[in-house]
mmCIF file of C-alpha atoms and ligand atoms in Angstrom:
data_model
loop_
_atom_site.group_PDB
_atom_site.id
_atom_site.type_symbol
_atom_site.label_atom_id
_atom_site.label_comp_id
_atom_site.label_asym_id
_atom_site.label_seq_id
_atom_site.Cartn_x
_atom_site.Cartn_y
_atom_site.Cartn_z
ATOM 1 C CA UNK W 1 -163.831 50.926 30.968
ATOM 2 C CA UNK W 2 -160.190 49.753 29.838
ATOM 3 C CA UNK W 3 -158.946 52.224 32.038
ATOM 4 C CA UNK W 4 -155.151 50.072 33.229
ATOM 5 C CA UNK W 5 -155.178 49.390 29.035
ATOM 6 C CA UNK W 6 -151.631 49.414 28.801
ATOM 7 C CA UNK W 7 -151.262 50.825 24.498
ATOM 8 C CA UNK W 8 -149.118 47.586 23.368
ATOM 9 C CA UNK W 9 -148.970 46.263 19.517
ATOM 10 C CA UNK W 10 -152.122 46.962 18.127
ATOM 11 C CA UNK W 11 -155.255 48.680 18.942
ATOM 12 C CA UNK W 12 -158.501 50.369 18.447
ATOM 13 C CA UNK W 13 -159.123 53.834 20.069
ATOM 14 C CA UNK W 14 -163.416 54.372 19.849
ATOM 15 C CA UNK W 15 -164.542 58.009 20.616
ATOM 16 C CA UNK W 16 -167.616 57.523 21.543
ATOM 17 C CA UNK W 17 -168.750 61.460 22.448
ATOM 18 C CA UNK W 18 -167.709 61.251 18.783
ATOM 19 C CA UNK W 19 -170.510 59.085 18.056
ATOM 20 C CA UNK W 20 -173.242 60.792 20.109
ATOM 21 C CA UNK W 21 -172.078 64.085 17.460
ATOM 22 C CA UNK W 22 -172.981 61.798 14.534
ATOM 23 C CA UNK W 23 -175.902 60.612 15.967
ATOM 24 C CA UNK W 24 -177.158 64.343 17.044
ATOM 25 C CA UNK W 25 -175.340 65.480 13.405
ATOM 26 C CA UNK W 26 -177.777 63.104 11.561
ATOM 27 C CA UNK W 27 -180.557 63.812 13.199
ATOM 28 C CA UNK W 28 -180.381 66.484 12.604
ATOM 29 C CA UNK W 29 -180.181 66.564 9.072
ATOM 30 C CA UNK W 30 -182.733 64.169 8.515
ATOM 31 C CA UNK W 31 -185.021 66.242 6.160
ATOM 32 C CA UNK W 32 -188.105 64.546 8.446
ATOM 33 C CA UNK W 33 -187.104 63.783 11.991
ATOM 34 C CA UNK W 34 -187.859 60.245 12.004
ATOM 35 C CA UNK W 35 -186.681 57.253 14.611
ATOM 36 C CA UNK W 36 -183.470 56.111 14.738
ATOM 37 C CA UNK W 37 -182.735 51.979 14.678
ATOM 38 C CA UNK W 38 -179.313 51.560 15.576
ATOM 39 C CA UNK W 39 -177.788 48.871 12.543
ATOM 40 C CA UNK W 40 -174.710 47.827 15.303
ATOM 41 C CA UNK W 41 -174.581 44.187 13.047
ATOM 42 C CA UNK W 42 -171.164 42.850 13.184
ATOM 43 C CA UNK W 43 -170.289 43.841 16.151
ATOM 44 C CA UNK W 44 -171.256 47.110 15.834
ATOM 45 C CA UNK W 45 -168.982 47.342 12.446
ATOM 46 C CA UNK W 46 -166.139 46.154 14.510
ATOM 47 C CA UNK W 47 -166.356 48.517 16.953
ATOM 48 C CA UNK W 48 -167.886 46.911 19.842
ATOM 49 C CA UNK W 49 -170.962 46.019 19.997
ATOM 50 C CA UNK W 50 -171.856 46.070 24.108
ATOM 51 C CA UNK W 51 -170.137 49.134 24.957
ATOM 52 C CA UNK W 52 -171.785 50.912 21.110
ATOM 53 C CA UNK W 53 -175.641 49.827 21.886
ATOM 54 C CA UNK W 54 -175.428 50.883 25.777
ATOM 55 C CA UNK W 55 -173.872 54.151 24.687
ATOM 56 C CA UNK W 56 -176.311 54.133 22.470
ATOM 57 C CA UNK W 57 -179.014 53.427 25.216
ATOM 58 C CA UNK W 58 -178.417 55.672 27.646
ATOM 59 C CA UNK W 59 -178.575 58.618 24.530
ATOM 60 C CA UNK W 60 -182.305 56.995 24.057
ATOM 61 C CA UNK W 61 -182.230 54.566 20.468
ATOM 62 C CA UNK W 62 -185.273 51.812 21.864
ATOM 63 C CA UNK W 63 -184.496 50.259 19.036
ATOM 64 C CA UNK W 64 -181.433 48.385 17.580
ATOM 65 C CA UNK W 65 -180.780 45.700 14.371
ATOM 66 C CA UNK W 66 -177.686 42.554 14.091
ATOM 67 C CA UNK W 67 -178.158 40.705 11.656
ATOM 68 C CA UNK W 68 -178.493 37.160 13.644
ATOM 69 C CA UNK W 69 -179.678 35.411 16.616
ATOM 70 C CA UNK W 70 -175.777 34.833 18.670
ATOM 71 C CA UNK W 71 -175.855 38.815 18.460
ATOM 72 C CA UNK W 72 -178.418 39.833 19.693
ATOM 73 C CA UNK W 73 -179.005 36.616 22.773
ATOM 74 C CA UNK W 74 -175.011 39.565 22.941
ATOM 75 C CA UNK W 75 -176.888 41.935 23.079
ATOM 76 C CA UNK W 76 -179.659 40.943 25.423
ATOM 77 C CA UNK W 77 -177.677 38.774 27.716
ATOM 78 C CA UNK W 78 -175.627 42.030 27.949
ATOM 79 C CA UNK W 79 -178.700 44.664 29.624
ATOM 80 C CA UNK W 80 -179.868 45.957 25.682
ATOM 81 C CA UNK W 81 -183.676 46.548 26.202
ATOM 82 C CA UNK W 82 -185.509 47.844 24.271
ATOM 83 C CA UNK W 83 -186.487 46.140 20.426
ATOM 84 C CA UNK W 84 -183.633 43.971 19.007
ATOM 85 C CA UNK W 85 -184.403 43.048 15.139
ATOM 86 C CA UNK W 86 -182.931 40.161 13.376
ATOM 87 C CA UNK W 87 -182.228 41.402 9.655
ATOM 88 C CA UNK W 88 -180.979 38.066 8.353
ATOM 89 C CA UNK W 89 -181.684 34.828 8.577
ATOM 90 C CA UNK W 90 -182.718 32.399 11.899
ATOM 91 C CA UNK W 91 -183.382 28.925 11.361
ATOM 92 C CA UNK W 92 -186.054 27.646 12.806
ATOM 93 C CA UNK W 93 -184.137 26.209 14.814
ATOM 94 C CA UNK W 94 -183.547 28.195 17.412
ATOM 95 C CA UNK W 95 -187.421 29.643 17.533
ATOM 96 C CA UNK W 96 -186.947 28.902 21.511
ATOM 97 C CA UNK W 97 -185.235 32.007 21.825
ATOM 98 C CA UNK W 98 -186.526 34.769 19.588
ATOM 99 C CA UNK W 99 -189.448 33.989 22.500
ATOM 100 C CA UNK W 100 -187.239 33.453 25.411
ATOM 101 C CA UNK W 101 -185.132 36.599 24.748
ATOM 102 C CA UNK W 102 -188.108 38.478 23.439
ATOM 103 C CA UNK W 103 -185.779 39.476 19.520
ATOM 104 C CA UNK W 104 -187.718 39.921 16.739
ATOM 105 C CA UNK W 105 -187.415 37.994 13.202
ATOM 106 C CA UNK W 106 -187.452 38.902 10.172
ATOM 107 C CA UNK W 107 -190.262 37.438 7.127
ATOM 108 C CA UNK W 108 -187.833 36.135 4.715
ATOM 109 C CA UNK W 109 -190.507 34.951 2.172
ATOM 110 C CA UNK W 110 -193.712 33.111 2.057
ATOM 111 C CA UNK W 111 -191.946 29.764 2.798
ATOM 112 C CA UNK W 112 -189.627 31.589 6.087
ATOM 113 C CA UNK W 113 -193.170 32.151 6.710
ATOM 114 C CA UNK W 114 -194.592 29.575 7.497
ATOM 115 C CA UNK W 115 -191.976 27.557 9.160
ATOM 116 C CA UNK W 116 -191.646 29.814 10.763
ATOM 117 C CA UNK W 117 -194.812 29.741 12.015
ATOM 118 C CA UNK W 118 -194.810 26.013 11.969
ATOM 119 C CA UNK W 119 -192.164 25.944 14.212
ATOM 120 C CA UNK W 120 -195.338 26.048 16.811
ATOM 121 C CA UNK W 121 -193.729 27.783 19.688
ATOM 122 C CA UNK W 122 -195.761 30.662 20.564
ATOM 123 C CA UNK W 123 -196.271 33.442 18.771
ATOM 124 C CA UNK W 124 -193.029 34.841 17.330
ATOM 125 C CA UNK W 125 -192.724 39.007 17.430
ATOM 126 C CA UNK W 126 -191.676 40.123 13.244
ATOM 127 C CA UNK W 127 -191.099 41.254 10.677
ATOM 128 C CA UNK W 128 -191.759 41.557 7.188
ATOM 129 C CA UNK W 129 -189.516 42.078 4.354
ATOM 130 C CA UNK W 130 -190.672 43.134 0.699
ATOM 131 C CA UNK W 131 -188.319 43.191 -1.810
ATOM 132 C CA UNK W 132 -189.049 46.175 -4.525
ATOM 133 C CA UNK W 133 -186.000 45.175 -6.285
ATOM 134 C CA UNK W 134 -183.027 44.289 -3.970
ATOM 135 C CA UNK W 135 -183.372 41.077 -4.969
ATOM 136 C CA UNK W 136 -182.023 39.332 -1.775
ATOM 137 C CA UNK W 137 -184.690 38.947 0.691
ATOM 138 C CA UNK W 138 -188.608 39.814 1.085
ATOM 139 C CA UNK W 139 -191.740 39.289 -0.330
ATOM 140 C CA UNK W 140 -192.295 40.537 -4.262
ATOM 141 C CA UNK W 141 -193.610 43.660 -4.193
ATOM 142 C CA UNK W 142 -193.958 43.108 -8.275
ATOM 143 C CA UNK W 143 -196.607 41.045 -7.092
ATOM 144 C CA UNK W 144 -198.311 42.915 -4.538
ATOM 145 C CA UNK W 145 -201.532 41.399 -4.058
ATOM 146 C CA UNK W 146 -199.958 38.078 -3.769
ATOM 147 C CA UNK W 147 -197.442 40.026 -1.349
ATOM 148 C CA UNK W 148 -200.650 41.745 0.607
ATOM 149 C CA UNK W 149 -201.894 37.916 0.511
ATOM 150 C CA UNK W 150 -198.930 36.546 2.698
ATOM 151 C CA UNK W 151 -198.716 39.767 4.442
ATOM 152 C CA UNK W 152 -202.845 39.861 5.543
ATOM 153 C CA UNK W 153 -202.586 35.086 5.896
ATOM 154 C CA UNK W 154 -199.730 35.890 8.802
ATOM 155 C CA UNK W 155 -200.435 39.304 10.570
ATOM 156 C CA UNK W 156 -203.045 37.234 13.870
ATOM 157 C CA UNK W 157 -200.110 34.497 12.673
ATOM 158 C CA UNK W 158 -197.125 36.294 14.559
ATOM 159 C CA UNK W 159 -197.004 39.780 16.592
ATOM 160 C CA UNK W 160 -196.300 42.161 13.192
ATOM 161 C CA UNK W 161 -194.089 45.109 14.635
ATOM 162 C CA UNK W 162 -193.358 46.255 11.699
ATOM 163 C CA UNK W 163 -192.769 46.243 7.944
ATOM 164 C CA UNK W 164 -189.719 47.097 5.441
ATOM 165 C CA UNK W 165 -187.610 47.243 2.293
ATOM 166 C CA UNK W 166 -183.483 47.850 2.049
ATOM 167 C CA UNK W 167 -182.670 50.151 -1.308
ATOM 168 C CA UNK W 168 -179.914 49.253 -3.244
ATOM 169 C CA UNK W 169 -178.894 52.343 -4.800
ATOM 170 C CA UNK W 170 -179.557 54.699 -2.341
ATOM 171 C CA UNK W 171 -175.792 56.178 -1.903
ATOM 172 C CA UNK W 172 -176.258 56.904 -5.645
ATOM 173 C CA UNK W 173 -176.232 60.696 -6.574
ATOM 174 C CA UNK W 174 -176.255 59.518 -10.640
ATOM 175 C CA UNK W 175 -179.901 59.517 -11.983
ATOM 176 C CA UNK W 176 -180.014 56.361 -13.093
ATOM 177 C CA UNK W 177 -179.371 55.166 -9.444
ATOM 178 C CA UNK W 178 -182.035 57.942 -8.069
ATOM 179 C CA UNK W 179 -184.157 57.139 -10.168
ATOM 180 C CA UNK W 180 -184.225 52.754 -9.076
ATOM 181 C CA UNK W 181 -184.102 53.817 -5.405
ATOM 182 C CA UNK W 182 -188.046 55.988 -6.349
ATOM 183 C CA UNK W 183 -188.793 53.202 -8.185
ATOM 184 C CA UNK W 184 -187.879 50.657 -4.698
ATOM 185 C CA UNK W 185 -190.044 53.855 -2.488
ATOM 186 C CA UNK W 186 -192.907 53.822 -4.935
ATOM 187 C CA UNK W 187 -192.854 50.009 -5.179
ATOM 188 C CA UNK W 188 -193.282 49.667 -1.466
ATOM 189 C CA UNK W 189 -195.933 53.317 -0.730
ATOM 190 C CA UNK W 190 -197.962 51.083 -2.406
ATOM 191 C CA UNK W 191 -197.984 48.156 -1.065
ATOM 192 C CA UNK W 192 -198.557 49.717 2.640
ATOM 193 C CA UNK W 193 -201.253 51.415 0.812
ATOM 194 C CA UNK W 194 -202.843 48.253 0.890
ATOM 195 C CA UNK W 195 -202.202 46.747 3.513
ATOM 196 C CA UNK W 196 -202.947 51.008 5.697
ATOM 197 C CA UNK W 197 -206.035 48.966 7.598
ATOM 198 C CA UNK W 198 -203.630 47.059 9.372
ATOM 199 C CA UNK W 199 -201.664 48.197 12.869
ATOM 200 C CA UNK W 200 -198.102 47.695 10.866
ATOM 201 C CA UNK W 201 -195.835 49.133 13.491
ATOM 202 C CA UNK W 202 -192.121 50.946 12.091
ATOM 203 C CA UNK W 203 -192.323 50.820 8.374
ATOM 204 C CA UNK W 204 -189.100 51.146 6.844
ATOM 205 C CA UNK W 205 -187.218 52.068 3.913
ATOM 206 C CA UNK W 206 -184.245 54.294 4.834
ATOM 207 C CA UNK W 207 -180.228 53.596 5.382
ATOM 208 C CA UNK W 208 -178.072 55.807 6.671
ATOM 209 C CA UNK W 209 -177.431 57.206 2.601
ATOM 210 C CA UNK W 210 -181.413 57.004 2.158
ATOM 211 C CA UNK W 211 -182.024 58.884 5.560
ATOM 212 C CA UNK W 212 -180.477 62.012 4.168
ATOM 213 C CA UNK W 213 -180.386 62.093 0.530
ATOM 214 C CA UNK W 214 -183.612 60.703 0.052
ATOM 215 C CA UNK W 215 -187.213 62.318 1.103
ATOM 216 C CA UNK W 216 -190.783 59.818 1.646
ATOM 217 C CA UNK W 217 -193.065 60.482 3.963
ATOM 218 C CA UNK W 218 -192.699 55.510 3.516
ATOM 219 C CA UNK W 219 -191.200 55.787 7.110
ATOM 220 C CA UNK W 220 -191.287 56.852 10.766
ATOM 221 C CA UNK W 221 -188.078 55.459 11.373
ATOM 222 C CA UNK W 222 -184.107 54.703 9.573
ATOM 223 C CA UNK W 223 -182.088 52.185 9.924
ATOM 224 C CA UNK W 224 -178.900 53.761 10.602
ATOM 225 C CA UNK W 225 -175.412 52.064 10.644
ATOM 226 C CA UNK W 226 -172.117 53.315 8.511
ATOM 227 C CA UNK W 227 -172.928 56.717 9.320
ATOM 228 C CA UNK W 228 -173.381 56.430 12.700
ATOM 229 C CA UNK W 229 -169.831 55.223 12.789
ATOM 230 C CA UNK W 230 -168.693 58.099 10.677
ATOM 231 C CA UNK W 231 -167.761 56.715 7.368
ATOM 232 C CA UNK W 232 -169.268 56.918 4.167
ATOM 233 C CA UNK W 233 -171.658 55.556 2.576
ATOM 234 C CA UNK W 234 -169.668 55.696 -0.833
ATOM 235 C CA UNK W 235 -166.585 57.176 -1.629
ATOM 236 C CA UNK W 236 -168.666 59.961 -2.860
ATOM 237 C CA UNK W 237 -170.573 61.096 -0.183
ATOM 238 C CA UNK W 238 -170.403 64.385 0.981
ATOM 239 C CA UNK W 239 -171.613 63.706 4.847
ATOM 240 C CA UNK W 240 -172.676 66.416 6.883
ATOM 241 C CA UNK W 241 -170.579 68.939 8.517
ATOM 242 C CA UNK W 242 -168.782 67.203 11.829
ATOM 243 C CA UNK W 243 -169.345 63.786 10.805
ATOM 244 C CA UNK W 244 -166.424 62.413 11.645
ATOM 245 C CA UNK W 245 -164.983 58.104 12.628
ATOM 246 C CA UNK W 246 -165.476 57.640 15.450
ATOM 247 C CA UNK W 247 -161.985 54.345 15.435
ATOM 248 C CA UNK W 248 -158.658 55.765 15.055
ATOM 249 C CA UNK W 249 -156.540 52.445 14.646
ATOM 250 C CA UNK W 250 -152.648 52.504 16.263
ATOM 251 C CA UNK W 251 -149.820 50.493 16.393
ATOM 252 C CA UNK W 252 -146.122 50.878 17.105
ATOM 253 C CA UNK W 253 -142.833 50.829 15.236
ATOM 254 C CA UNK W 254 -141.289 48.249 17.395
ATOM 255 C CA UNK W 255 -137.484 48.262 14.498
ATOM 256 C CA UNK W 256 -135.787 50.476 12.809
ATOM 257 C CA UNK W 257 -133.159 49.914 10.435
ATOM 258 C CA UNK W 258 -131.767 50.912 7.219
ATOM 259 C CA UNK W 259 -131.487 48.705 3.952
ATOM 260 C CA UNK W 260 -128.828 49.246 1.273
ATOM 261 C CA UNK W 261 -129.708 49.581 -2.123
ATOM 262 C CA UNK W 262 -130.019 47.152 -4.002
ATOM 263 C CA UNK W 263 -131.711 44.940 -1.278
ATOM 264 C CA UNK W 264 -135.597 43.785 -0.675
ATOM 265 C CA UNK W 265 -138.064 43.651 1.753
ATOM 266 C CA UNK W 266 -140.800 41.247 2.541
ATOM 267 C CA UNK W 267 -141.856 37.982 1.472
ATOM 268 C CA UNK W 268 -141.481 37.071 -2.499
ATOM 269 C CA UNK W 269 -138.661 40.737 -2.945
ATOM 270 C CA UNK W 270 -141.614 41.788 -4.492
ATOM 271 C CA UNK W 271 -139.899 45.170 -3.029
ATOM 272 C CA UNK W 272 -136.506 46.126 -3.733
ATOM 273 C CA UNK W 273 -134.682 49.834 -2.934
ATOM 274 C CA UNK W 274 -133.279 51.735 -5.500
ATOM 275 C CA UNK W 275 -131.293 53.447 -3.111
ATOM 276 C CA UNK W 276 -130.268 54.001 0.868
ATOM 277 C CA UNK W 277 -133.826 54.011 3.055
ATOM 278 C CA UNK W 278 -134.674 53.653 6.061
ATOM 279 C CA UNK W 279 -137.356 51.146 7.186
ATOM 280 C CA UNK W 280 -139.641 50.428 10.148
ATOM 281 C CA UNK W 281 -141.104 47.472 11.241
ATOM 282 C CA UNK W 282 -144.603 47.960 12.455
ATOM 283 C CA UNK W 283 -146.655 45.055 14.729
ATOM 284 C CA UNK W 284 -149.512 44.147 13.127
ATOM 285 C CA UNK W 285 -150.271 42.845 9.683
ATOM 286 C CA UNK W 286 -152.754 40.536 8.144
ATOM 287 C CA UNK W 287 -154.130 38.737 10.653
ATOM 288 C CA UNK W 288 -155.222 41.786 12.632
ATOM 289 C CA UNK W 289 -157.369 42.408 10.011
ATOM 290 C CA UNK W 290 -154.968 44.271 8.663
ATOM 291 C CA UNK W 291 -155.556 44.100 4.103
ATOM 292 C CA UNK W 292 -152.830 41.955 2.553
ATOM 293 C CA UNK W 293 -153.580 43.923 -0.615
ATOM 294 C CA UNK W 294 -152.266 47.416 0.968
ATOM 295 C CA UNK W 295 -148.891 45.112 -0.270
ATOM 296 C CA UNK W 296 -146.863 48.686 -1.260
ATOM 297 C CA UNK W 297 -149.844 50.019 -2.329
ATOM 298 C CA UNK W 298 -151.805 51.814 1.600
ATOM 299 C CA UNK W 299 -149.349 54.109 4.433
ATOM 300 C CA UNK W 300 -149.800 55.017 7.644
ATOM 301 C CA UNK W 301 -149.144 57.756 9.660
ATOM 302 C CA UNK W 302 -145.642 58.717 11.289
ATOM 303 C CA UNK W 303 -145.043 61.724 13.320
ATOM 304 C CA UNK W 304 -147.141 63.666 11.017
ATOM 305 C CA UNK W 305 -145.873 62.802 8.381
ATOM 306 C CA UNK W 306 -147.156 59.309 5.932
ATOM 307 C CA UNK W 307 -145.404 56.289 5.886
ATOM 308 C CA UNK W 308 -145.781 53.984 2.564
ATOM 309 C CA UNK W 309 -146.003 50.171 3.033
ATOM 310 C CA UNK W 310 -142.795 48.353 0.729
ATOM 311 C CA UNK W 311 -144.013 44.821 0.179
ATOM 312 C CA UNK W 312 -146.360 42.568 1.509
ATOM 313 C CA UNK W 313 -147.946 42.680 4.791
ATOM 314 C CA UNK W 314 -147.174 40.132 6.395
ATOM 315 C CA UNK W 315 -149.460 37.810 8.878
ATOM 316 C CA UNK W 316 -148.560 39.609 12.352
ATOM 317 C CA UNK W 317 -146.301 43.108 10.950
ATOM 318 C CA UNK W 318 -145.353 44.494 7.854
ATOM 319 C CA UNK W 319 -142.679 47.659 6.901
ATOM 320 C CA UNK W 320 -143.004 50.635 6.022
ATOM 321 C CA UNK W 321 -140.727 53.419 4.176
ATOM 322 C CA UNK W 322 -139.357 56.120 6.737
ATOM 323 C CA UNK W 323 -136.882 57.704 4.801
ATOM 324 C CA UNK W 324 -137.816 60.293 5.045
ATOM 325 C CA UNK W 325 -139.485 61.038 8.008
ATOM 326 C CA UNK W 326 -135.984 61.942 11.083
ATOM 327 C CA UNK W 327 -135.792 60.757 14.229
ATOM 328 C CA UNK W 328 -137.808 57.631 14.069
ATOM 329 C CA UNK W 329 -137.336 54.669 16.691
ATOM 330 C CA UNK W 330 -138.534 51.829 18.257
ATOM 331 C CA UNK W 331 -142.619 52.402 20.331
ATOM 332 C CA UNK W 332 -143.411 55.184 18.103
ATOM 333 C CA UNK W 333 -146.813 55.945 18.231
ATOM 334 C CA UNK W 334 -148.571 54.816 14.465
ATOM 335 C CA UNK W 335 -151.298 56.154 12.979
ATOM 336 C CA UNK W 336 -153.232 53.198 10.377
ATOM 337 C CA UNK W 337 -156.354 54.653 11.052
ATOM 338 C CA UNK W 338 -157.266 58.215 11.945
ATOM 339 C CA UNK W 339 -155.403 61.722 12.281
ATOM 340 C CA UNK W 340 -151.690 63.036 13.253
ATOM 341 C CA UNK W 341 -150.808 66.384 12.371
ATOM 342 C CA UNK W 342 -151.910 66.608 8.704
ATOM 343 C CA UNK W 343 -152.564 63.810 7.336
ATOM 344 C CA UNK W 344 -155.632 61.434 8.098
ATOM 345 C CA UNK W 345 -156.106 58.095 6.073
ATOM 346 C CA UNK W 346 -160.215 57.053 7.138
ATOM 347 C CA UNK W 347 -161.497 53.756 6.625
ATOM 348 C CA UNK W 348 -163.073 55.005 3.527
ATOM 349 C CA UNK W 349 -159.217 56.020 2.138
ATOM 350 C CA UNK W 350 -157.561 52.667 2.471
ATOM 351 C CA UNK W 351 -160.288 50.702 0.935
ATOM 352 C CA UNK W 352 -160.836 53.134 -1.737
ATOM 353 C CA UNK W 353 -157.035 52.233 -2.627
ATOM 354 C CA UNK W 354 -158.025 47.846 -2.924
ATOM 355 C CA UNK W 355 -161.033 48.740 -4.481
ATOM 356 C CA UNK W 356 -164.123 48.068 -1.511
ATOM 357 C CA UNK W 357 -165.878 49.704 0.838
ATOM 358 C CA UNK W 358 -164.993 51.247 4.385
ATOM 359 C CA UNK W 359 -167.939 48.909 5.903
ATOM 360 C CA UNK W 360 -165.960 46.188 4.818
ATOM 361 C CA UNK W 361 -162.924 47.966 6.678
ATOM 362 C CA UNK W 362 -163.423 47.971 9.743
ATOM 363 C CA UNK W 363 -165.959 44.634 9.734
ATOM 364 C CA UNK W 364 -162.436 43.506 9.235
ATOM 365 C CA UNK W 365 -160.862 44.868 12.262
ATOM 366 C CA UNK W 366 -159.933 41.077 13.554
ATOM 367 C CA UNK W 367 -160.471 40.518 16.881
ATOM 368 C CA UNK W 368 -157.218 40.173 18.997
ATOM 369 C CA UNK W 369 -157.188 43.932 18.421
ATOM 370 C CA UNK W 370 -157.974 45.489 21.530
ATOM 371 C CA UNK W 371 -161.104 48.389 21.144
ATOM 372 C CA UNK W 372 -159.708 51.131 23.894
ATOM 373 C CA UNK W 373 -162.973 53.224 24.675
ATOM 374 C CA UNK W 374 -162.101 56.772 25.407
HETATM 375 C C1 PLP A 401 -176.914 46.729 7.243
HETATM 376 C C2 PLP A 401 -178.575 47.099 6.455
HETATM 377 C C3 PLP A 401 -178.920 48.527 7.196
HETATM 378 C C4 PLP A 401 -177.648 50.014 7.825
HETATM 379 O O1 PLP A 401 -177.023 50.379 6.574
HETATM 380 P P1 PLP A 401 -175.639 51.611 7.153
HETATM 381 O O2 PLP A 401 -175.663 51.758 4.994
HETATM 382 O O3 PLP A 401 -174.838 50.934 7.331
HETATM 383 O O4 PLP A 401 -176.713 52.249 6.766
HETATM 384 C C5 PLP A 401 -179.526 49.382 7.277
HETATM 385 N N1 PLP A 401 -180.865 47.655 7.039
HETATM 386 C C6 PLP A 401 -180.877 46.811 6.616
HETATM 387 C C7 PLP A 401 -181.578 45.364 5.677
HETATM 388 C C8 PLP A 401 -178.667 46.451 6.180
HETATM 389 O O5 PLP A 401 -178.561 44.852 6.618
#
């Protein structure tokens, strides 16, 4: 794959061996040995869903989760076998594809179940989402009888493959967060007990964080997303030792120049030099998914040293201060995310600078940045 790749302007290097290491370490850290459902939605969190899913399949993963029907079909068209669960909404106009491509749809609500069943195109594979406190999708577990009734009503109408809920604070180590998680798991387990006479298939309530921070017998499969990619659900989470980001984002120096004290850099002249400085231009900008909020806040790594962004990130370029780094020249490699020498910047670190989460950083790296697999 990409063996003829010529390092160019801005690109990702994705380490598939590290992906497998992360999986191995995660599995051994799971309190209960359970199966893994690999969450590869949003192009595998920006890492490239096809290559990642193929590698996972080779590793033995048989269960995949995506966000929508287009992602599901893409995986099938490229030879991904095993179960594919759509975690979100599929318009009923697309129901025929669920059957044609053998894809499992989440039941979002009773109303949705009715609509899906009403499309009358065959027996659709489904999993029931249960709302235990997220208030996003699912049958309301505060009304156990009602939720049970819906599941029983539709049990024969669909091919039921599972029941799941989603935790809102699985990554929190505060007392409040943990107790909310316990409440959610408690509600879920009460419902599961009421319908334990049914063949429910997959029963799941844990995401990446849940899998390692919470112990509960009420699951037989874990939905693993962010930690597989080596990032943290929450910045404060300690990941098991050896789990590392699988992605490095690289660019190059496209120009170096010296500026005098009093000169400004970039749009809006938001940065003014207070001394003579050496500035390097980097051909990566917000159209590549390098967040503009990192203007005068973020940093990159050049020759193993930090270089701070000066002025505003442009659409396709940005400028950094390399006054303190000797011999920076055209073509030098720049690390936007990753490690070089003693310096490291992860998507989690970058996210922290601008008040978001690593998930958004990696999902935001745009399609014009080629993905290269090593
Ligand atoms: C995205 C998602 C996950 C994966 O979450 P991570 O925190 O990335 O592990 C699991 N379950 C559902 C329902 C999701 O939407």
